[in-house]
Amino acid sequence: MSNYFYVSPEQLIKDRAEFAQKGIARGRSIVAAIYDSGVVMVAENPSASLNKISEVYDRIAFAGVGKYNEFDRLREAGIRWADFTGFTYSREDVDARALANYYAQHLGDMFTEGQKPLEVEILVAQLGNKLRPTKLYRVAYEGTISDEPRFAVLGGDAETIKERFALSEDSLQSLTTTLHNASSALSGPDRVIPIEELEVGILEDRGNRRTFLRLTDQQVSELLS
């Protein structure tokens, strides 16, 4: 007769949380912040092709840290959800809060019922218009949604980076200033992140329906100089 080892629900949840947190902590961080005319997302990313920051819909962007293949699948699922919702109803019905809820349900289900929790933390950013405000939603590995009022930090040494960024910026600034503060918060006082290892995406109205723009190394260099 086989012997079964009993594990209390509290211990099981604790073990799953520790497993996910260790995976996320190995990832390099992302800072997302609202500036005076949009949203900027800055990631430390040495890869030129494996992007952490992407467009999801007209005024919505996605950022993820942790295990790349897991958060990239979430990105693709979010794009399909947004396209389906916009086609079935209208483009105005696609908003960041509904997308964040969609991600939260999936992450929560995987955390409690999956073979293992997803080692990811994601951000959904929305550029505001006359109907909706500019928003940042951070979704944790267990499905918890945080409505971040002005900026959010994901992955890595998030608390330390958050403290550094909060000290440098206490109100809405220009893109140049916000990008400089985010880059400094990511790098810390003891090093400088090379321009080619910074991935930067913005949401900003430029007279077109699509508002997402991925900045080139040259554009980032000009802004930081």
mmCIF file of N, CA, C and O in Angstrom, residues 3 17 19 26 48 51 53 66 84-85 97 104 110-112 122 135 155 172 174 180 195:
data_model
loop_
_atom_site.group_PDB
_atom_site.id
_atom_site.type_symbol
_atom_site.label_atom_id
_atom_site.label_comp_id
_atom_site.label_asym_id
_atom_site.label_seq_id
_atom_site.Cartn_x
_atom_site.Cartn_y
_atom_site.Cartn_z
ATOM 1 N N ASN A 3 2.234 5.052 0.495
ATOM 2 C CA ASN A 3 2.113 6.075 1.512
ATOM 3 C C ASN A 3 2.049 7.445 0.843
ATOM 4 O O ASN A 3 2.849 7.758 -0.035
ATOM 5 N N ALA A 17 4.538 30.152 -4.049
ATOM 6 C CA ALA A 17 4.898 31.568 -4.088
ATOM 7 C C ALA A 17 6.418 31.744 -4.115
ATOM 8 O O ALA A 17 6.950 32.557 -4.882
ATOM 9 N N PHE A 19 8.624 29.636 -5.214
ATOM 10 C CA PHE A 19 9.104 29.165 -6.506
ATOM 11 C C PHE A 19 8.953 30.259 -7.556
ATOM 12 O O PHE A 19 9.880 30.557 -8.312
ATOM 13 N N ARG A 26 15.187 36.526 -10.779
ATOM 14 C CA ARG A 26 16.328 36.346 -11.690
ATOM 15 C C ARG A 26 16.223 37.246 -12.921
ATOM 16 O O ARG A 26 17.204 37.461 -13.621
ATOM 17 N N ALA A 48 18.613 41.957 -28.444
ATOM 18 C CA ALA A 48 18.078 42.869 -29.454
ATOM 19 C C ALA A 48 16.802 42.352 -30.090
ATOM 20 O O ALA A 48 16.111 43.095 -30.786
ATOM 21 N N ASN A 51 12.008 40.827 -27.037
ATOM 22 C CA ASN A 51 11.506 42.063 -26.430
ATOM 23 C C ASN A 51 10.677 41.800 -25.184
ATOM 24 O O ASN A 51 9.880 40.866 -25.145
ATOM 25 N N ILE A 53 8.933 44.545 -23.955
ATOM 26 C CA ILE A 53 7.917 45.584 -24.074
ATOM 27 C C ILE A 53 7.309 45.504 -25.465
ATOM 28 O O ILE A 53 8.035 45.440 -26.462
ATOM 29 N N GLY A 66 10.589 37.972 -15.950
ATOM 30 C CA GLY A 66 10.556 36.588 -15.497
ATOM 31 C C GLY A 66 10.954 35.653 -16.622
ATOM 32 O O GLY A 66 11.867 35.938 -17.406
ATOM 33 N N PHE A 84 -10.154 40.034 -30.700
ATOM 34 C CA PHE A 84 -11.480 39.418 -30.691
ATOM 35 C C PHE A 84 -12.517 40.363 -30.077
ATOM 36 O O PHE A 84 -13.618 40.533 -30.617
ATOM 37 N N THR A 85 -12.156 40.992 -28.955
ATOM 38 C CA THR A 85 -13.086 41.906 -28.290
ATOM 39 C C THR A 85 -13.398 43.112 -29.180
ATOM 40 O O THR A 85 -14.549 43.531 -29.314
ATOM 41 N N ARG A 97 -7.999 47.749 -18.125
ATOM 42 C CA ARG A 97 -8.509 47.082 -16.921
ATOM 43 C C ARG A 97 -9.079 45.708 -17.264
ATOM 44 O O ARG A 97 -8.828 44.727 -16.556
ATOM 45 N N ALA A 104 -5.102 38.331 -14.969
ATOM 46 C CA ALA A 104 -5.163 37.956 -13.557
ATOM 47 C C ALA A 104 -5.886 36.627 -13.365
ATOM 48 O O ALA A 104 -5.473 35.797 -12.545
ATOM 49 N N MET A 110 -3.449 29.318 -12.833
ATOM 50 C CA MET A 110 -2.190 28.566 -12.913
ATOM 51 C C MET A 110 -1.517 28.463 -11.554
ATOM 52 O O MET A 110 -0.881 27.452 -11.235
ATOM 53 N N PHE A 111 -1.647 29.501 -10.736
ATOM 54 C CA PHE A 111 -1.006 29.478 -9.424
ATOM 55 C C PHE A 111 -1.646 28.451 -8.498
ATOM 56 O O PHE A 111 -0.957 27.764 -7.744
ATOM 57 N N THR A 112 -2.984 28.330 -8.556
ATOM 58 C CA THR A 112 -3.672 27.440 -7.625
ATOM 59 C C THR A 112 -3.894 26.032 -8.180
ATOM 60 O O THR A 112 -3.911 25.067 -7.420
ATOM 61 N N ILE A 122 3.698 40.940 -14.874
ATOM 62 C CA ILE A 122 3.424 41.690 -16.090
ATOM 63 C C ILE A 122 2.807 43.052 -15.782
ATOM 64 O O ILE A 122 2.264 43.273 -14.699
ATOM 65 N N LYS A 135 -3.478 54.719 -17.467
ATOM 66 C CA LYS A 135 -3.445 53.757 -16.369
ATOM 67 C C LYS A 135 -2.255 52.807 -16.482
ATOM 68 O O LYS A 135 -1.804 52.479 -17.587
ATOM 69 N N GLY A 155 9.974 42.985 -11.327
ATOM 70 C CA GLY A 155 11.097 42.069 -11.385
ATOM 71 C C GLY A 155 12.323 42.527 -10.624
ATOM 72 O O GLY A 155 12.394 43.631 -10.079
ATOM 73 N N LEU A 172 4.735 64.800 -12.495
ATOM 74 C CA LEU A 172 4.851 64.492 -13.916
ATOM 75 C C LEU A 172 5.943 65.339 -14.550
ATOM 76 O O LEU A 172 5.993 66.549 -14.377
ATOM 77 N N SER A 174 8.824 65.667 -18.167
ATOM 78 C CA SER A 174 8.913 65.431 -19.600
ATOM 79 C C SER A 174 9.420 64.022 -19.870
ATOM 80 O O SER A 174 9.917 63.329 -18.970
ATOM 81 N N HIS A 180 15.456 59.598 -18.150
ATOM 82 C CA HIS A 180 16.723 59.696 -17.422
ATOM 83 C C HIS A 180 16.576 59.154 -16.003
ATOM 84 O O HIS A 180 17.432 58.396 -15.514
ATOM 85 N N ILE A 195 23.547 51.989 -23.604
ATOM 86 C CA ILE A 195 22.361 52.360 -24.369
ATOM 87 C C ILE A 195 21.785 51.163 -25.098
ATOM 88 O O ILE A 195 20.565 50.955 -25.138
#
